[in-house]
PDB file of C-alpha atoms in Angstrom:
ATOM      1  CA  UNK A   1      -0.130   0.046   0.114  1.00  0.00           C
ATOM      2  CA  UNK A   2       1.589   3.365  -1.020  1.00  0.00           C
ATOM      3  CA  UNK A   3       1.192   6.626   0.495  1.00  0.00           C
ATOM      4  CA  UNK A   4      -1.883   7.927  -1.356  1.00  0.00           C
ATOM      5  CA  UNK A   5      -3.961   4.469  -0.708  1.00  0.00           C
ATOM      6  CA  UNK A   6      -3.103   4.680   2.584  1.00  0.00           C
ATOM      7  CA  UNK A   7      -4.358   8.551   3.282  1.00  0.00           C
ATOM      8  CA  UNK A   8      -7.274   7.463   1.279  1.00  0.00           C
ATOM      9  CA  UNK A   9      -8.085   4.357   3.498  1.00  0.00           C
ATOM     10  CA  UNK A  10      -7.371   6.335   6.555  1.00  0.00           C
ATOM     11  CA  UNK A  11     -10.055   9.131   5.376  1.00  0.00           C
ATOM     12  CA  UNK A  12     -12.347   6.509   4.582  1.00  0.00           C
ATOM     13  CA  UNK A  13     -12.566   4.848   7.968  1.00  0.00           C
ATOM     14  CA  UNK A  14     -11.821   8.098  10.074  1.00  0.00           C
ATOM     15  CA  UNK A  15     -15.389   9.097  11.304  1.00  0.00           C
ATOM     16  CA  UNK A  16     -16.730  12.342  10.258  1.00  0.00           C
ATOM     17  CA  UNK A  17     -17.210  14.767  13.262  1.00  0.00           C
ATOM     18  CA  UNK A  18     -19.095  18.171  13.164  1.00  0.00           C
ATOM     19  CA  UNK A  19     -17.128  20.169  15.806  1.00  0.00           C
ATOM     20  CA  UNK A  20     -20.040  22.561  16.423  1.00  0.00           C
ATOM     21  CA  UNK A  21     -22.721  19.985  17.012  1.00  0.00           C
ATOM     22  CA  UNK A  22     -20.649  18.085  19.316  1.00  0.00           C
ATOM     23  CA  UNK A  23     -19.838  21.248  21.161  1.00  0.00           C
ATOM     24  CA  UNK A  24     -23.307  22.105  21.389  1.00  0.00           C
ATOM     25  CA  UNK A  25     -24.025  18.700  22.710  1.00  0.00           C
ATOM     26  CA  UNK A  26     -21.470  18.651  25.112  1.00  0.00           C
ATOM     27  CA  UNK A  27     -22.698  22.051  26.284  1.00  0.00           C
ATOM     28  CA  UNK A  28     -26.240  21.143  26.652  1.00  0.00           C
ATOM     29  CA  UNK A  29     -25.736  17.797  28.312  1.00  0.00           C
ATOM     30  CA  UNK A  30     -23.044  19.182  30.690  1.00  0.00           C
ATOM     31  CA  UNK A  31     -25.847  21.899  31.412  1.00  0.00           C
ATOM     32  CA  UNK A  32     -28.347  19.008  32.114  1.00  0.00           C
ATOM     33  CA  UNK A  33     -25.905  17.530  34.576  1.00  0.00           C
ATOM     34  CA  UNK A  34     -25.679  20.816  36.348  1.00  0.00           C
ATOM     35  CA  UNK A  35     -29.191  21.228  36.469  1.00  0.00           C
ATOM     36  CA  UNK A  36     -29.769  17.774  38.116  1.00  0.00           C
ATOM     37  CA  UNK A  37     -27.062  18.864  40.640  1.00  0.00           C
ATOM     38  CA  UNK A  38     -28.541  21.854  41.343  1.00  0.00           C
ATOM     39  CA  UNK A  39     -31.950  20.375  41.709  1.00  0.00           C
ATOM     40  CA  UNK A  40     -30.509  17.857  44.214  1.00  0.00           C
ATOM     41  CA  UNK A  41     -29.030  20.509  46.081  1.00  0.00           C
ATOM     42  CA  UNK A  42     -32.028  22.550  46.485  1.00  0.00           C
ATOM     43  CA  UNK A  43     -33.836  19.250  47.525  1.00  0.00           C
ATOM     44  CA  UNK A  44     -31.081  18.591  50.321  1.00  0.00           C
ATOM     45  CA  UNK A  45     -31.210  22.223  51.417  1.00  0.00           C
ATOM     46  CA  UNK A  46     -35.085  22.047  51.649  1.00  0.00           C
ATOM     47  CA  UNK A  47     -34.521  19.167  53.973  1.00  0.00           C
ATOM     48  CA  UNK A  48     -32.685  21.400  56.454  1.00  0.00           C
ATOM     49  CA  UNK A  49     -29.128  20.666  55.672  1.00  0.00           C
ATOM     50  CA  UNK A  50     -26.496  23.251  55.787  1.00  0.00           C
ATOM     51  CA  UNK A  51     -25.050  24.429  52.627  1.00  0.00           C
ATOM     52  CA  UNK A  52     -21.716  22.716  53.035  1.00  0.00           C
ATOM     53  CA  UNK A  53     -23.554  19.235  54.014  1.00  0.00           C
ATOM     54  CA  UNK A  54     -26.005  19.774  50.946  1.00  0.00           C
ATOM     55  CA  UNK A  55     -23.097  20.065  48.426  1.00  0.00           C
ATOM     56  CA  UNK A  56     -21.417  16.867  49.882  1.00  0.00           C
ATOM     57  CA  UNK A  57     -24.556  14.864  49.586  1.00  0.00           C
ATOM     58  CA  UNK A  58     -25.155  16.380  45.971  1.00  0.00           C
ATOM     59  CA  UNK A  59     -21.509  15.454  45.065  1.00  0.00           C
ATOM     60  CA  UNK A  60     -22.173  11.931  46.248  1.00  0.00           C
ATOM     61  CA  UNK A  61     -25.298  11.506  44.542  1.00  0.00           C
ATOM     62  CA  UNK A  62     -23.856  12.531  41.081  1.00  0.00           C
ATOM     63  CA  UNK A  63     -21.171  10.038  41.874  1.00  0.00           C
ATOM     64  CA  UNK A  64     -23.583   7.292  42.745  1.00  0.00           C
ATOM     65  CA  UNK A  65     -25.609   8.048  39.806  1.00  0.00           C
ATOM     66  CA  UNK A  66     -22.665   7.829  37.419  1.00  0.00           C
ATOM     67  CA  UNK A  67     -21.098   4.572  39.294  1.00  0.00           C
ATOM     68  CA  UNK A  68     -24.824   3.124  38.738  1.00  0.00           C
ATOM     69  CA  UNK A  69     -25.088   3.925  34.882  1.00  0.00           C
ATOM     70  CA  UNK A  70     -21.431   2.424  34.423  1.00  0.00           C
ATOM     71  CA  UNK A  71     -22.653  -0.738  36.282  1.00  0.00           C
ATOM     72  CA  UNK A  72     -25.601  -0.859  34.036  1.00  0.00           C
ATOM     73  CA  UNK A  73     -23.483  -0.306  30.999  1.00  0.00           C
ATOM     74  CA  UNK A  74     -25.452   3.105  30.016  1.00  0.00           C
ATOM     75  CA  UNK A  75     -22.486   5.371  29.785  1.00  0.00           C
ATOM     76  CA  UNK A  76     -21.355   4.245  26.344  1.00  0.00           C
ATOM     77  CA  UNK A  77     -24.704   5.443  24.779  1.00  0.00           C
ATOM     78  CA  UNK A  78     -24.711   8.628  26.732  1.00  0.00           C
ATOM     79  CA  UNK A  79     -21.048   9.516  26.038  1.00  0.00           C
ATOM     80  CA  UNK A  80     -21.769   8.722  22.409  1.00  0.00           C
ATOM     81  CA  UNK A  81     -24.316  11.647  22.347  1.00  0.00           C
ATOM     82  CA  UNK A  82     -22.897  13.741  25.047  1.00  0.00           C
ATOM     83  CA  UNK A  83     -19.236  13.218  24.640  1.00  0.00           C
ATOM     84  CA  UNK A  84     -17.265  15.591  27.051  1.00  0.00           C
ATOM     85  CA  UNK A  85     -20.411  16.974  28.539  1.00  0.00           C
ATOM     86  CA  UNK A  86     -20.722  13.918  30.320  1.00  0.00           C
ATOM     87  CA  UNK A  87     -17.062  12.983  30.673  1.00  0.00           C
ATOM     88  CA  UNK A  88     -15.706  15.981  32.172  1.00  0.00           C
ATOM     89  CA  UNK A  89     -17.747  16.939  35.273  1.00  0.00           C
ATOM     90  CA  UNK A  90     -17.441  14.609  38.341  1.00  0.00           C
ATOM     91  CA  UNK A  91     -19.672  11.876  36.606  1.00  0.00           C
ATOM     92  CA  UNK A  92     -16.724  11.360  34.017  1.00  0.00           C
ATOM     93  CA  UNK A  93     -14.304  10.727  36.836  1.00  0.00           C
ATOM     94  CA  UNK A  94     -16.516   8.408  38.993  1.00  0.00           C
ATOM     95  CA  UNK A  95     -17.067   6.309  35.449  1.00  0.00           C
ATOM     96  CA  UNK A  96     -13.288   6.051  34.937  1.00  0.00           C
ATOM     97  CA  UNK A  97     -12.933   4.587  38.301  1.00  0.00           C
ATOM     98  CA  UNK A  98     -15.976   2.367  38.391  1.00  0.00           C
ATOM     99  CA  UNK A  99     -15.166   1.064  34.835  1.00  0.00           C
ATOM    100  CA  UNK A 100     -11.661  -0.118  35.927  1.00  0.00           C
ATOM    101  CA  UNK A 101     -13.187  -1.679  38.910  1.00  0.00           C
ATOM    102  CA  UNK A 102     -15.518  -3.775  36.615  1.00  0.00           C
ATOM    103  CA  UNK A 103     -13.085  -4.448  34.197  1.00  0.00           C
ATOM    104  CA  UNK A 104     -10.551  -6.198  36.381  1.00  0.00           C
ATOM    105  CA  UNK A 105     -12.917  -7.532  39.136  1.00  0.00           C
ATOM    106  CA  UNK A 106     -12.430 -10.968  37.492  1.00  0.00           C
ATOM    107  CA  UNK A 107      -8.508 -10.771  38.601  1.00  0.00           C
ATOM    108  CA  UNK A 108      -9.553 -10.268  42.262  1.00  0.00           C
ATOM    109  CA  UNK A 109      -9.830  -7.904  45.197  1.00  0.00           C
ATOM    110  CA  UNK A 110      -6.094  -7.168  45.266  1.00  0.00           C
ATOM    111  CA  UNK A 111      -4.664  -7.731  42.138  1.00  0.00           C
ATOM    112  CA  UNK A 112      -7.479  -6.650  40.195  1.00  0.00           C
ATOM    113  CA  UNK A 113      -9.522  -4.104  41.640  1.00  0.00           C
ATOM    114  CA  UNK A 114      -7.145  -2.522  44.265  1.00  0.00           C
ATOM    115  CA  UNK A 115      -4.202  -2.505  41.839  1.00  0.00           C
ATOM    116  CA  UNK A 116      -5.912  -1.261  38.647  1.00  0.00           C
ATOM    117  CA  UNK A 117      -8.857   0.801  39.951  1.00  0.00           C
ATOM    118  CA  UNK A 118      -7.207   4.202  39.274  1.00  0.00           C
ATOM    119  CA  UNK A 119      -5.490   3.416  35.773  1.00  0.00           C
ATOM    120  CA  UNK A 120      -7.489   6.194  34.037  1.00  0.00           C
ATOM    121  CA  UNK A 121      -8.235   8.433  36.919  1.00  0.00           C
ATOM    122  CA  UNK A 122      -4.830   8.100  38.476  1.00  0.00           C
ATOM    123  CA  UNK A 123      -3.075  10.431  35.882  1.00  0.00           C
ATOM    124  CA  UNK A 124      -6.030  13.012  36.444  1.00  0.00           C
ATOM    125  CA  UNK A 125      -5.376  13.074  40.181  1.00  0.00           C
ATOM    126  CA  UNK A 126      -1.684  13.154  40.016  1.00  0.00           C
ATOM    127  CA  UNK A 127      -1.731  16.360  37.399  1.00  0.00           C
ATOM    128  CA  UNK A 128      -4.338  17.828  39.056  1.00  0.00           C
ATOM    129  CA  UNK A 129      -2.523  17.972  42.493  1.00  0.00           C
ATOM    130  CA  UNK A 130       0.898  18.944  40.666  1.00  0.00           C
ATOM    131  CA  UNK A 131      -0.887  21.520  38.759  1.00  0.00           C
ATOM    132  CA  UNK A 132      -2.841  23.241  41.911  1.00  0.00           C
ATOM    133  CA  UNK A 133       0.693  22.989  43.897  1.00  0.00           C
ATOM    134  CA  UNK A 134       2.156  24.794  41.154  1.00  0.00           C
ATOM    135  CA  UNK A 135      -0.321  27.563  40.912  1.00  0.00           C
ATOM    136  CA  UNK A 136      -0.453  27.862  44.600  1.00  0.00           C
ATOM    137  CA  UNK A 137       3.262  28.322  44.736  1.00  0.00           C
ATOM    138  CA  UNK A 138       2.804  31.240  42.206  1.00  0.00           C
ATOM    139  CA  UNK A 139       0.265  32.628  44.223  1.00  0.00           C
ATOM    140  CA  UNK A 140       2.312  32.402  47.505  1.00  0.00           C
ATOM    141  CA  UNK A 141       5.186  34.072  45.518  1.00  0.00           C
ATOM    142  CA  UNK A 142       2.933  36.677  44.042  1.00  0.00           C
ATOM    143  CA  UNK A 143       1.480  37.427  47.669  1.00  0.00           C
ATOM    144  CA  UNK A 144       5.091  37.324  49.280  1.00  0.00           C
ATOM    145  CA  UNK A 145       5.961  40.285  47.069  1.00  0.00           C
ATOM    146  CA  UNK A 146       2.968  42.215  47.306  1.00  0.00           C
ATOM    147  CA  UNK A 147       1.554  41.908  43.797  1.00  0.00           C
ATOM    148  CA  UNK A 148      -2.063  40.250  45.131  1.00  0.00           C
TER     149      UNK A 148
END
């Protein structure tokens, strides 16, 4: 296969994506997740919970819903439509942890789930912590010299 044939093959098998439509779907679906979260928060507050506790319960419920959707194998169809709208918020993080646990369950608790559960989420945690430390250091330096 020469270079031109290969390029033709790649163009034929590569899915065509409408960037603006994907952006719109992600925006709307992410917004729907936020509305669900706000409704949960409002309900918890109406039950007499303090702000912090209502926030914590809202986060836990969104994680629980995402883990259940992952367990029932419903995340695939959702992300096929929503894309980053589902995968970027906390629901995507919960899905990445739960899907690894499900995938490696057959290898046992320690060598399967225990050692593989953060395969996908681990780098997110690592680079999130490193980045927040780095920006915290910059902020501290700027405060020390009186710029903030």
